[in-house]
Short mmCIF file of C-alpha atoms and ligand atoms in Angstrom, two decimals:
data_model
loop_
_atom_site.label_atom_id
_atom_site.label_comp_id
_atom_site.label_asym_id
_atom_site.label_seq_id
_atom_site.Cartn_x
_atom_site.Cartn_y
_atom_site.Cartn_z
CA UNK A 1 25.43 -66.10 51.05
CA UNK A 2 24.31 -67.98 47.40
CA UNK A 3 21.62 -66.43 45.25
CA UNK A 4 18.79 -69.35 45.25
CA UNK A 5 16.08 -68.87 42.61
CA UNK A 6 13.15 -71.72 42.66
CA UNK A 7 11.38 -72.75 40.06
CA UNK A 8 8.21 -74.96 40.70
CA UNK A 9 5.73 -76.12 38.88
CA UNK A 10 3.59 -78.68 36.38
CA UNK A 11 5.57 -81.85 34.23
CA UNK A 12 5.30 -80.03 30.72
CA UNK A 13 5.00 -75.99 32.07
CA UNK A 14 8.57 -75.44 30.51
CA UNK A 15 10.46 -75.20 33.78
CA UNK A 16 13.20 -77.35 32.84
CA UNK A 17 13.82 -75.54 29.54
CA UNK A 18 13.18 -71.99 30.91
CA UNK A 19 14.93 -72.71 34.01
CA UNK A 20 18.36 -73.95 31.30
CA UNK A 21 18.40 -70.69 29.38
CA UNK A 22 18.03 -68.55 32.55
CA UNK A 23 21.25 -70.41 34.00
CA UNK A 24 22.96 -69.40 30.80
CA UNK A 25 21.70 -66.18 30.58
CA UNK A 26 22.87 -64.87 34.27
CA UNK A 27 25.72 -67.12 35.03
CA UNK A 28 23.73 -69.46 37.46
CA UNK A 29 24.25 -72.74 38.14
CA UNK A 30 20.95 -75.08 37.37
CA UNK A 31 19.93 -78.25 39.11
CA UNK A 32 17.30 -80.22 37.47
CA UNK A 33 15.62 -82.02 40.61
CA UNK A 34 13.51 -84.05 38.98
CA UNK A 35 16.47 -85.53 37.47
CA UNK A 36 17.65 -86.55 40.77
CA UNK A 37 14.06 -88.54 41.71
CA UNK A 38 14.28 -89.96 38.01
CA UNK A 39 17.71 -91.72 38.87
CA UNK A 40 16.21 -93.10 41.73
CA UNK A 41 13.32 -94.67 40.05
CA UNK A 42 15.89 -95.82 37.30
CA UNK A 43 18.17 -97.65 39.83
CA UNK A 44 15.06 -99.22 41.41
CA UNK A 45 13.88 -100.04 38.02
CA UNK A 46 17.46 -101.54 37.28
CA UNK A 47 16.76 -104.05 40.46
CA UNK A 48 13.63 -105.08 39.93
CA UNK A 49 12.08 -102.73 43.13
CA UNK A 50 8.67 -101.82 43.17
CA UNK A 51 7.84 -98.83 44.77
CA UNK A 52 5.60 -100.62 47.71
CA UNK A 53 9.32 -102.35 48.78
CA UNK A 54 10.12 -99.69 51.39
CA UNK A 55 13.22 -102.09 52.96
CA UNK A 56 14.31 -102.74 49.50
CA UNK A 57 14.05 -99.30 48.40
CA UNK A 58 16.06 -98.03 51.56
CA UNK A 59 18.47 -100.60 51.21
CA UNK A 60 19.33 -99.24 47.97
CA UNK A 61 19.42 -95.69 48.73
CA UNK A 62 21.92 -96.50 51.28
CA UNK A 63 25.09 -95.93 48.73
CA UNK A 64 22.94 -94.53 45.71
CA UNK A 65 25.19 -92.05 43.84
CA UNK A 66 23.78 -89.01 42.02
CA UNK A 67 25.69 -86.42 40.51
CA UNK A 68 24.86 -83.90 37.80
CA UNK A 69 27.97 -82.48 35.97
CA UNK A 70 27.92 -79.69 33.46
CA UNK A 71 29.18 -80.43 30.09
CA UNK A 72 29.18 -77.13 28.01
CA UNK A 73 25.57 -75.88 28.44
CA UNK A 74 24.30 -79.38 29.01
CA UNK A 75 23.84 -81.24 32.09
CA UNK A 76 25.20 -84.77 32.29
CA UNK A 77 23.20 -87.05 35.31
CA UNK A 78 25.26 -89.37 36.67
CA UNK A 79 24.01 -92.44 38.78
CA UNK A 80 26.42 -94.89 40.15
CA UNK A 81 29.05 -93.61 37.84
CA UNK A 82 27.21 -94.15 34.96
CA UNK A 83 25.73 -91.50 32.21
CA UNK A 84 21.91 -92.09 32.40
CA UNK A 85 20.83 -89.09 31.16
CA UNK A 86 18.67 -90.51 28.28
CA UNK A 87 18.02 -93.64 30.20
CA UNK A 88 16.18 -91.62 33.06
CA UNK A 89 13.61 -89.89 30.41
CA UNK A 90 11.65 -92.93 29.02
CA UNK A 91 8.13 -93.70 29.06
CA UNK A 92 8.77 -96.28 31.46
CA UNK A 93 9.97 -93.90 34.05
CA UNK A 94 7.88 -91.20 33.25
CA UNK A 95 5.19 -93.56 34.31
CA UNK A 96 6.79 -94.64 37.50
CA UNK A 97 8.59 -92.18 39.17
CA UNK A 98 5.94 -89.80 40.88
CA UNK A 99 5.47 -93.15 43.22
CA UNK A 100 9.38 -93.07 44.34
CA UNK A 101 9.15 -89.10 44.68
CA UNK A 102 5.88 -89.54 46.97
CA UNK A 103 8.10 -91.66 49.19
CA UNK A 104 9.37 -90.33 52.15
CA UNK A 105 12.55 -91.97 52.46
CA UNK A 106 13.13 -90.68 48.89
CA UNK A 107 12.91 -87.63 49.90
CA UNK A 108 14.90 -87.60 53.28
CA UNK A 109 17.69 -88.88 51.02
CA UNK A 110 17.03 -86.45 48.44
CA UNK A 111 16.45 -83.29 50.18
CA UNK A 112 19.91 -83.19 51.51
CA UNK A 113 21.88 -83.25 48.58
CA UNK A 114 19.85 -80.57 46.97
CA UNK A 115 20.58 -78.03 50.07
CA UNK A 116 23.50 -79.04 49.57
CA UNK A 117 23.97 -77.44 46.11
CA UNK A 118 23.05 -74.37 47.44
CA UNK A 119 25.03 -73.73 50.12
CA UNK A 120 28.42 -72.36 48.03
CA UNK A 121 27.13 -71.60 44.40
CA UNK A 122 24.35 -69.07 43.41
CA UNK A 123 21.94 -71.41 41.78
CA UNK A 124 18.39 -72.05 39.94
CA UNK A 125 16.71 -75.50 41.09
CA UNK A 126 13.38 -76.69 39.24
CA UNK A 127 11.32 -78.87 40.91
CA UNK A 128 7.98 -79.08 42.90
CA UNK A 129 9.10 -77.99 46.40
CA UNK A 130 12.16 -76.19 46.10
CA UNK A 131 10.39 -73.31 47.41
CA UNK A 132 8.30 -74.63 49.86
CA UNK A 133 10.49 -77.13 51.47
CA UNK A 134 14.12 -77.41 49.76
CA UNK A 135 14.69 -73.29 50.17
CA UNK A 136 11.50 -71.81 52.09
CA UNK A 137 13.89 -68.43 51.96
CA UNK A 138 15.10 -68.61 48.04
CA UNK A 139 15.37 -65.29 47.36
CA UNK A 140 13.26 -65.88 44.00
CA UNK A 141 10.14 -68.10 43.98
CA UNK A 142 8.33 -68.47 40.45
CA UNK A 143 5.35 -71.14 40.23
CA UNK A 144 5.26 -71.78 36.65
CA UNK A 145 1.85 -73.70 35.46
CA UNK A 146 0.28 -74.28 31.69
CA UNK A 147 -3.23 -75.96 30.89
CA UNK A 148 -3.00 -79.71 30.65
CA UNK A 149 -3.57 -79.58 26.96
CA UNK A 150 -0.71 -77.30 26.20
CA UNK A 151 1.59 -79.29 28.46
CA UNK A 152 0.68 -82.59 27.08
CA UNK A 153 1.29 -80.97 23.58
CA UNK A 154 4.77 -80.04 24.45
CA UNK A 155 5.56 -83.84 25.91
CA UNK A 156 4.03 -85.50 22.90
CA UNK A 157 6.55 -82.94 20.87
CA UNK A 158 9.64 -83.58 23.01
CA UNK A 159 8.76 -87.81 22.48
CA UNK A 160 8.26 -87.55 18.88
CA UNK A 161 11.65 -85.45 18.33
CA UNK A 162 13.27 -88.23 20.61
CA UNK A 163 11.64 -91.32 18.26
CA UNK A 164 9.54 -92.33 21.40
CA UNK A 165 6.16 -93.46 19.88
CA UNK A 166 3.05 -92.87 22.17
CA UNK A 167 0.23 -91.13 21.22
CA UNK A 168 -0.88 -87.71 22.38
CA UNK A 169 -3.77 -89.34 24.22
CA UNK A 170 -1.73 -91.25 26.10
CA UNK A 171 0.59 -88.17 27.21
CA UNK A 172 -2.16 -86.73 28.29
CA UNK A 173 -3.16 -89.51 30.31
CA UNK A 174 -0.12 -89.91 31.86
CA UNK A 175 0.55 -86.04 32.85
CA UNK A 176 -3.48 -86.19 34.23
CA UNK A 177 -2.30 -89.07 36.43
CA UNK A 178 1.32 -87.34 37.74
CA UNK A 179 -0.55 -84.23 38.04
CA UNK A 180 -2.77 -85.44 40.95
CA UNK A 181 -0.01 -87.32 42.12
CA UNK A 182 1.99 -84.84 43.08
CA UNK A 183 -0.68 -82.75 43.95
CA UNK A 184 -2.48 -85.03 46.46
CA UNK A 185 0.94 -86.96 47.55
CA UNK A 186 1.02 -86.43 51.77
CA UNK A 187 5.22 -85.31 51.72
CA UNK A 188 6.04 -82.23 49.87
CA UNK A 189 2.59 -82.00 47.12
CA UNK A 190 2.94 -79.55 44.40
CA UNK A 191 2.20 -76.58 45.53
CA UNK A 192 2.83 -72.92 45.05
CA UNK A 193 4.64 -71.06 47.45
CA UNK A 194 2.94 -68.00 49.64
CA UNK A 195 5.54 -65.66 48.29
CA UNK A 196 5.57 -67.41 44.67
CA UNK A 197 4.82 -65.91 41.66
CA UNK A 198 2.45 -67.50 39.70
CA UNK A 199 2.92 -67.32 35.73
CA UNK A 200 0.95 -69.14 33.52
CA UNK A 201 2.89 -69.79 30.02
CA UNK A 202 0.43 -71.45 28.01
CA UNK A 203 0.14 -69.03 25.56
CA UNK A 204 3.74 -67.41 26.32
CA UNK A 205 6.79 -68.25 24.05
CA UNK A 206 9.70 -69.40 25.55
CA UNK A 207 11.64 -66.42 25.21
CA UNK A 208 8.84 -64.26 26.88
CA UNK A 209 8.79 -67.32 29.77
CA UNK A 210 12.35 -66.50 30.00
CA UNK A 211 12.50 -62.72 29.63
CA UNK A 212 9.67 -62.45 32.53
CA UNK A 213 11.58 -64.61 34.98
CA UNK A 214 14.82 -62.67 34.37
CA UNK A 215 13.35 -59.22 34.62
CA UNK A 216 11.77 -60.56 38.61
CA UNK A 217 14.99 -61.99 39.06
CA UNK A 218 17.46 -58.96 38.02
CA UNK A 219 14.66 -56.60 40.03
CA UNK A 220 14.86 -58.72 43.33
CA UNK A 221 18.41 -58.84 43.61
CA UNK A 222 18.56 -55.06 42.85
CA UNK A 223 16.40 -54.57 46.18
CA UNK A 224 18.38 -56.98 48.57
CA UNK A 225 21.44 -55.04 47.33
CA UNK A 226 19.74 -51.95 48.17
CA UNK A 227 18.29 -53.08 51.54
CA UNK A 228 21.96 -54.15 52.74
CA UNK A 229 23.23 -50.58 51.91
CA UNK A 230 20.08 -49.25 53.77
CA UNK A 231 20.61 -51.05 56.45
CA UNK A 232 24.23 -50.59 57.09
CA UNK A 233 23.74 -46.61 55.84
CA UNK A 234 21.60 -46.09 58.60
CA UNK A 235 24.55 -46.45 60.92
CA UNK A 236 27.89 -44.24 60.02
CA UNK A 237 30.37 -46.72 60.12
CA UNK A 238 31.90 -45.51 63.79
CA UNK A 239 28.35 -45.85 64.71
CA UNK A 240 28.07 -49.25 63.73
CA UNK A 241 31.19 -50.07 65.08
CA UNK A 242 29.90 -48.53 68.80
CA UNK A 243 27.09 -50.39 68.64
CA UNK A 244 28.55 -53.90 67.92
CA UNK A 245 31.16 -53.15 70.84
CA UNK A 246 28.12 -51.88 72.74
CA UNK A 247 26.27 -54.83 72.54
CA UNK A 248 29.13 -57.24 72.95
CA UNK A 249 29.77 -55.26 76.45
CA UNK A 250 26.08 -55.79 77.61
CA UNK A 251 26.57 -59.50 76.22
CA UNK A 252 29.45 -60.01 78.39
CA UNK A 253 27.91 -58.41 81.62
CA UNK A 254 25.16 -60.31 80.99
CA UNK A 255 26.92 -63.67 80.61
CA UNK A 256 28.80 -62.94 83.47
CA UNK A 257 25.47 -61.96 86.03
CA UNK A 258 24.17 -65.00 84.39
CA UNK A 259 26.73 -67.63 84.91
CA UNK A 260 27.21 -66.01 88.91
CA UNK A 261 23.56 -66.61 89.35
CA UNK A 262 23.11 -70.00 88.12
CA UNK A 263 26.37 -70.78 90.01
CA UNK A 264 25.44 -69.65 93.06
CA UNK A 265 22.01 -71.68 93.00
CA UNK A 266 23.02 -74.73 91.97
CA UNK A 267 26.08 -74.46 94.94
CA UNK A 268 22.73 -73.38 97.55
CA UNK A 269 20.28 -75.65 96.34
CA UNK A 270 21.93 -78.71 94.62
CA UNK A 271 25.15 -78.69 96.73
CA UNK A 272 27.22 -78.67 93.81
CA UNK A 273 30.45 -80.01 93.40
CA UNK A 274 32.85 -79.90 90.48
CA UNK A 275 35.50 -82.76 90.02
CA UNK A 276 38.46 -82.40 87.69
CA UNK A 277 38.30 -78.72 86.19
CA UNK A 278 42.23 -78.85 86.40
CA UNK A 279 41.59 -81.73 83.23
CA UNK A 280 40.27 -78.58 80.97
CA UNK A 281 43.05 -76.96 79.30
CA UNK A 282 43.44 -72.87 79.42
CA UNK A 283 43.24 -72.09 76.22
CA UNK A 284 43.10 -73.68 72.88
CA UNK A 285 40.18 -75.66 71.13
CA UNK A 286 38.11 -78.26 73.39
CA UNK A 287 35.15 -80.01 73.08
CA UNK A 288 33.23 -80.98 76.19
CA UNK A 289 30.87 -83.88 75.82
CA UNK A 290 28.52 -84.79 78.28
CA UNK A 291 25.57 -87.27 79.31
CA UNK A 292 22.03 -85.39 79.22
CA UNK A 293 19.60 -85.88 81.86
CA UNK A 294 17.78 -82.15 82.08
CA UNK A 295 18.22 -78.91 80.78
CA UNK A 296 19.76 -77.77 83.33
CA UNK A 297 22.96 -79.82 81.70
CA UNK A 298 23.94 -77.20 78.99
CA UNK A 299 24.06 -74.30 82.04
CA UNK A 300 25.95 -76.38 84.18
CA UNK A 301 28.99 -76.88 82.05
CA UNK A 302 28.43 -73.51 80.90
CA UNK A 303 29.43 -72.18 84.74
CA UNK A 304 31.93 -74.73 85.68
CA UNK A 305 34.05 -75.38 82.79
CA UNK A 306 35.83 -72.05 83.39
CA UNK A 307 36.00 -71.12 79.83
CA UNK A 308 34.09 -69.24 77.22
CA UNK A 309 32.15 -72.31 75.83
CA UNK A 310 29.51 -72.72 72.99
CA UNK A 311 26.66 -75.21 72.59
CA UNK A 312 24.94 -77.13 70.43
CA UNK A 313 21.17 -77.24 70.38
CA UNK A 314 17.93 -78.20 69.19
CA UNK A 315 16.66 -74.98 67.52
CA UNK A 316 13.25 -76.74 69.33
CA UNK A 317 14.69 -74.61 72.73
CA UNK A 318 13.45 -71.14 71.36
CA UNK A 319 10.25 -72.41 72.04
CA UNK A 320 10.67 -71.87 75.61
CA UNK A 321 11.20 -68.43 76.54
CA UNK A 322 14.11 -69.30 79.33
CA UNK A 323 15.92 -71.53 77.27
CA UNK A 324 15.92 -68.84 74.07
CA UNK A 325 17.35 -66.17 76.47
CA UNK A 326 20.30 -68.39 78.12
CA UNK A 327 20.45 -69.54 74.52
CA UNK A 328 21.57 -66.20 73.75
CA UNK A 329 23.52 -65.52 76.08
CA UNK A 330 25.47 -68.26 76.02
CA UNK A 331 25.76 -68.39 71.96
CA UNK A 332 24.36 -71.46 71.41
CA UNK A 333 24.61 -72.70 68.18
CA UNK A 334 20.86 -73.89 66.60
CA UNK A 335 21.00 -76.96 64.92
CA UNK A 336 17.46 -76.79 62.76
CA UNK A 337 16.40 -80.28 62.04
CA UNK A 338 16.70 -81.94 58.75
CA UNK A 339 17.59 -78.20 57.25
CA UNK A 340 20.90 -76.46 57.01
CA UNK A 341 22.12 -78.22 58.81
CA UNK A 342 25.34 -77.33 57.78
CA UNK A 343 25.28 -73.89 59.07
CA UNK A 344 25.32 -75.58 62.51
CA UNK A 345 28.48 -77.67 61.23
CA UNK A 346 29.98 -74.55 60.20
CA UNK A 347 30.02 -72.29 63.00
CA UNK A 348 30.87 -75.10 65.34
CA UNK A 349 34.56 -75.58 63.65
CA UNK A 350 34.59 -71.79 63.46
CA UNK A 351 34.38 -71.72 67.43
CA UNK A 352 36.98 -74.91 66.96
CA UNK A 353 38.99 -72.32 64.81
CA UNK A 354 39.11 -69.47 67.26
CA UNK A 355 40.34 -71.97 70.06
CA UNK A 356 37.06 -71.73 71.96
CA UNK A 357 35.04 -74.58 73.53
CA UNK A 358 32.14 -76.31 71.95
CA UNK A 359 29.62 -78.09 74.52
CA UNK A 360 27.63 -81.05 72.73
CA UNK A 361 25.56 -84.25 74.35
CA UNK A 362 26.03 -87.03 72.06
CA UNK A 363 23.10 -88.46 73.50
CA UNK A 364 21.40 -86.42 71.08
CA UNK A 365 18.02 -86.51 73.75
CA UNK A 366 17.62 -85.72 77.36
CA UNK A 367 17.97 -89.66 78.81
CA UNK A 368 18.76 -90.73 75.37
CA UNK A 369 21.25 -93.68 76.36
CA UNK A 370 17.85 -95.01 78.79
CA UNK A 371 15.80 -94.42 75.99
CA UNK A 372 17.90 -96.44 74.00
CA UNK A 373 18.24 -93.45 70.92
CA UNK A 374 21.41 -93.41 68.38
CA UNK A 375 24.16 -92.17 69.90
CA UNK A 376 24.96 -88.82 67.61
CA UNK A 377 28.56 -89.16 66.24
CA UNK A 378 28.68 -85.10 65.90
CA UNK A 379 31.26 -85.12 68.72
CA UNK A 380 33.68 -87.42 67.10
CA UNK A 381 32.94 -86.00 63.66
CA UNK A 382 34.37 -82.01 65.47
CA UNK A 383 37.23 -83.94 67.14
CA UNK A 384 38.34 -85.59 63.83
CA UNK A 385 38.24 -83.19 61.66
CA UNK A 386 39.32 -80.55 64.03
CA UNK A 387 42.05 -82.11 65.78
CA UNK A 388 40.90 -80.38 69.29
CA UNK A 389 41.12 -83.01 72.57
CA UNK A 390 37.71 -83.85 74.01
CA UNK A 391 36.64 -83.53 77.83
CA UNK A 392 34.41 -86.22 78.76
CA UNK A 393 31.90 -85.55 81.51
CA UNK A 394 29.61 -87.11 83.65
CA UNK A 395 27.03 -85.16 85.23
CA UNK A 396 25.07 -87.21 88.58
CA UNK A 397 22.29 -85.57 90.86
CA UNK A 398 20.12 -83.42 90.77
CA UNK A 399 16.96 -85.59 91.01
CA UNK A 400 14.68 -87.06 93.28
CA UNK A 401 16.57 -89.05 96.18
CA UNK A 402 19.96 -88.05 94.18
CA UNK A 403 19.85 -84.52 95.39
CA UNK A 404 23.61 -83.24 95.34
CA UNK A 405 25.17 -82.72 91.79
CA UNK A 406 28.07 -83.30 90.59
CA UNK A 407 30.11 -82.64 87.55
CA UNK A 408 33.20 -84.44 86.85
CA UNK A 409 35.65 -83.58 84.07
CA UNK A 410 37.49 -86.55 82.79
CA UNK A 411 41.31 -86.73 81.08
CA UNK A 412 41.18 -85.17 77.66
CA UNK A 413 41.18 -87.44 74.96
CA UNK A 414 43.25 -86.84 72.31
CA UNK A 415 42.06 -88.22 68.58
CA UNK A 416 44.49 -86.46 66.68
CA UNK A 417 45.72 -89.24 64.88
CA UNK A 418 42.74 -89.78 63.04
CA UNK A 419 42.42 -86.03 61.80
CA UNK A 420 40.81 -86.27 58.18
CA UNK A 421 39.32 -89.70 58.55
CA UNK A 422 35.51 -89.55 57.33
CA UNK A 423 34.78 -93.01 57.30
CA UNK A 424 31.83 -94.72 60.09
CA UNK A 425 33.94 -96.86 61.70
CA UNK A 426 36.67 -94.49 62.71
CA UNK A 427 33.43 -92.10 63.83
CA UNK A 428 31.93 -94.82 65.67
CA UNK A 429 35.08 -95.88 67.51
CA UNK A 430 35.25 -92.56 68.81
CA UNK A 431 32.27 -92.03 69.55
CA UNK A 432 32.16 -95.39 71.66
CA UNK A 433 35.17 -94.56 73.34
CA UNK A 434 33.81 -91.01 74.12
CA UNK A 435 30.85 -92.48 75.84
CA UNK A 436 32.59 -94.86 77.55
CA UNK A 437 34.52 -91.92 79.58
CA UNK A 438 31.14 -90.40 80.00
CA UNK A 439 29.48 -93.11 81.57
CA UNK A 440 32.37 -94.30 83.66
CA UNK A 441 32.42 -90.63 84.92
CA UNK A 442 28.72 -90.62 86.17
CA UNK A 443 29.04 -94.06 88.54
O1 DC B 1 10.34 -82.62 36.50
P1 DC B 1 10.36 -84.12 36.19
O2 DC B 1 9.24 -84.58 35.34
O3 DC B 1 11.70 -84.57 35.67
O4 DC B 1 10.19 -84.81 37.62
C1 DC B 1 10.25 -86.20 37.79
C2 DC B 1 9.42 -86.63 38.98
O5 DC B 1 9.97 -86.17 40.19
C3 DC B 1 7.98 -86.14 38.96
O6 DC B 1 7.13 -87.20 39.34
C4 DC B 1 7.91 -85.10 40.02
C5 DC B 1 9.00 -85.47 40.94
N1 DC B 1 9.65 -84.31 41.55
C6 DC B 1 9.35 -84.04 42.85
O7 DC B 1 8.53 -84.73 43.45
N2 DC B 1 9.97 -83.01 43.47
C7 DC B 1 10.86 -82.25 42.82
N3 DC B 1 11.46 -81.25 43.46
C8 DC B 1 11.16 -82.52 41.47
C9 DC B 1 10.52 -83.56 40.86
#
């Protein structure tokens, strides 16, 4: 797991210079976010967008490219391919780009890419939210503030060393105006973090900015090392060992009581019948996709399929106490929206990996097709880049009128030949022909 250290706080508190000389100092990797918000306000600039063109603006973000390199101990920002490092810090932009960072469709596209950055590397972001929305769990949080005098000082300083002529007044002006900008905005305002800690460096030299930030830094990591040895020292290792296979045993007897149960009501009650199981290979990596109607859909494959089978789901189902239990037992894996969302990605081609099955409803929604919702292309995205053969399904009953249910298994399909392929229309093909099966399978 990375080491995440945020750094929010005030245009002009010193983050983005305190935050460089930390990354040098302890080997981490630093993102500059604002850098990222800048480049879009620059590429909107470039096209003549004004920030109140929301189908313009979303139009462009659509194949915006932003990449920050590392070039010795200086950070190169790419945007489209093209070095706009100076380009991004002008007055103009300065003076424009707290309206594209307000925007929410900024953000959604923004947001992303900075997780992103964090899930392999142990890193130190700067920014305004990356502790309250980019990494709520960052293992550091500092909230770095100065007065508005001092930081307008510093700006008018970092201008005049650049050649950019504008008068202190009218730095002071402008960081007023950001200031309750991105304090007031209604999407991710400036504000400091619960667990932040607040230092104010108006009258602090950089290097005792730095030194401060380093000492929280070198003490927090020396406590979650010690809390992992605690933790596993409280167990001797055979003891840990017995209680892993202890709790895998009860798992299992539990699944099993479980699956009987739900098997043997749904036989009593809905008349059950189950079409095709033959069509779901022994062993070996599958990925059963069916239509959604109720949430009785996930438990249903889970009992018929005849194999040890993971599912995705909305993390929303711990909400209800029934659904977080048989979410435990049967391993679901949580896909938390709009965040890590990768971690859901992940442990899905692990259970690819191990040759188990993976359950998903493309539909996304319960009645998503009726409700006319984007079909997900998550299943085609596993079968692609996973090689395993997909089981359609079509699950009918169970409602008013429509009493008896049944669930029908359809002929694997095999996508194989497009293993590696990343692009949309290869995803959407599949994902077309996947529902197909599914819907033919439920008339
Ligand atoms: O730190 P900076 O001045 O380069 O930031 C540029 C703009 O981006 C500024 O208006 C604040 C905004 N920003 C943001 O909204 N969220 C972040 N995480 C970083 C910057």
């Amino acid at each position: 797991m990375s080491f995440i250290v945020a750094i929010d706080g005030t245009a002009g508190s010193g983050k983005g210079t305190v935050t460089k000389l930390i990354a040098q100092k302890l080997g981490l990797v630093n993102v500059d976010t604002g850098a990222m918000y800048r480049c879009v306000a620059l590429k909107a600039v470039k096209n003549k967008i004004d920030s109140t063109e929301i189908e313009k603006i979303e139009e462009m973000l659509k194949d915006i490219k932003i990449e920050i390199k590392r070039e010795g101990e200086n950070q190169i920002i790419f945007l489209d391919g093209e070095n706009v490092s100076e380009q991004i810090r002008t007055p103009e932009i300065d003076g424009c780009v707290a309206k594209f960072a307000a925007l929410p469709c900024v953000r959604n596209k923004v947001t992303p890419l900075q997780r992103k950055m964090g899930d392999t590397q142990n890193i130190i972001m700067e920014g305004r939210d990356i502790g309250t929305t980019v990494f709520p769990d960052a293992n550091v949080k500092i909230y770095l503030d100065a007065s508005m005098e001092e930081r307008a000082n510093r700006r008018y300083k970092q201008n005049k060393e650049k050649g950019i002529e504008i008068s202190y007044e009218e730095v002071l002006e402008s960081i007023k105006q950001r200031h309750k900008s991105e304090t007031q905005r209604k999407i991710s305002p400036l504000v400091q973090a619960e667990d932040a800690i607040y230092i104010d460096s108006s009258n602090m030299t950089i290097d005792e900015v730095v030194n401060k930030i380093i000492d929280i830094i070198k003490k927090k990591s020396r406590n979650d090392k010690k809390r992992q040895e605690n933790e596993t020292d409280l167990l001797c290792p055979n003891c840990l060992k017995g209680g892993i296979i202890l709790k895998e045993f009860f798992k299992k007897i539990g699944r099993g009581i479980v699956i009987g149960a739900i098997y043997a009501y749904c036989k009593v009650v809905y008349q059950m019948k189950i079409v095709g199981k033959e069509n779901i290979p022994k062993e070996g990596p599958v990925i059963i996709c069916g239509n959604h109607r109720s949430f009785l859909d996930p438990p249903l494959i889970e009992v018929t399929c005849g194999r040890y089978t993971r599912f995705l789901a909305k993390e929303e189902l711990t909400k209800n106490p029934l659904l977080a239990v048989l979410g435990i037992i049967f391993d679901a894996i949580l896909v938390k929206r709009d965040s890590k969302e990768v971690t859901a990605i992940k442990e899905s081609l692990k259970t690819l990996k191990n040759g188990d099955c993976l359950a998903l409803f493309p539909e996304g929604t319960r009645n998503g097709l009726e409700k006319g919702e984007q079909v997900k292309d998550g299943a085609a995205f596993f079968a692609v880049r996973s090689g395993a053969k997909v089981i359609p399904c079509g699950i009918k009953g169970g409602k008013k009128g429509d009493w008896k249910v049944t669930i029908t298994y359809g002929k694997p399909l095999d996508y194989s030949k497009y293993k590696g392929a990343k692009d949309k229309e290869t995803l959407d093909k599949v994902t077309k022909e996947i529902m197909e099966n599914i819907i033919s399978l439920t008339k």
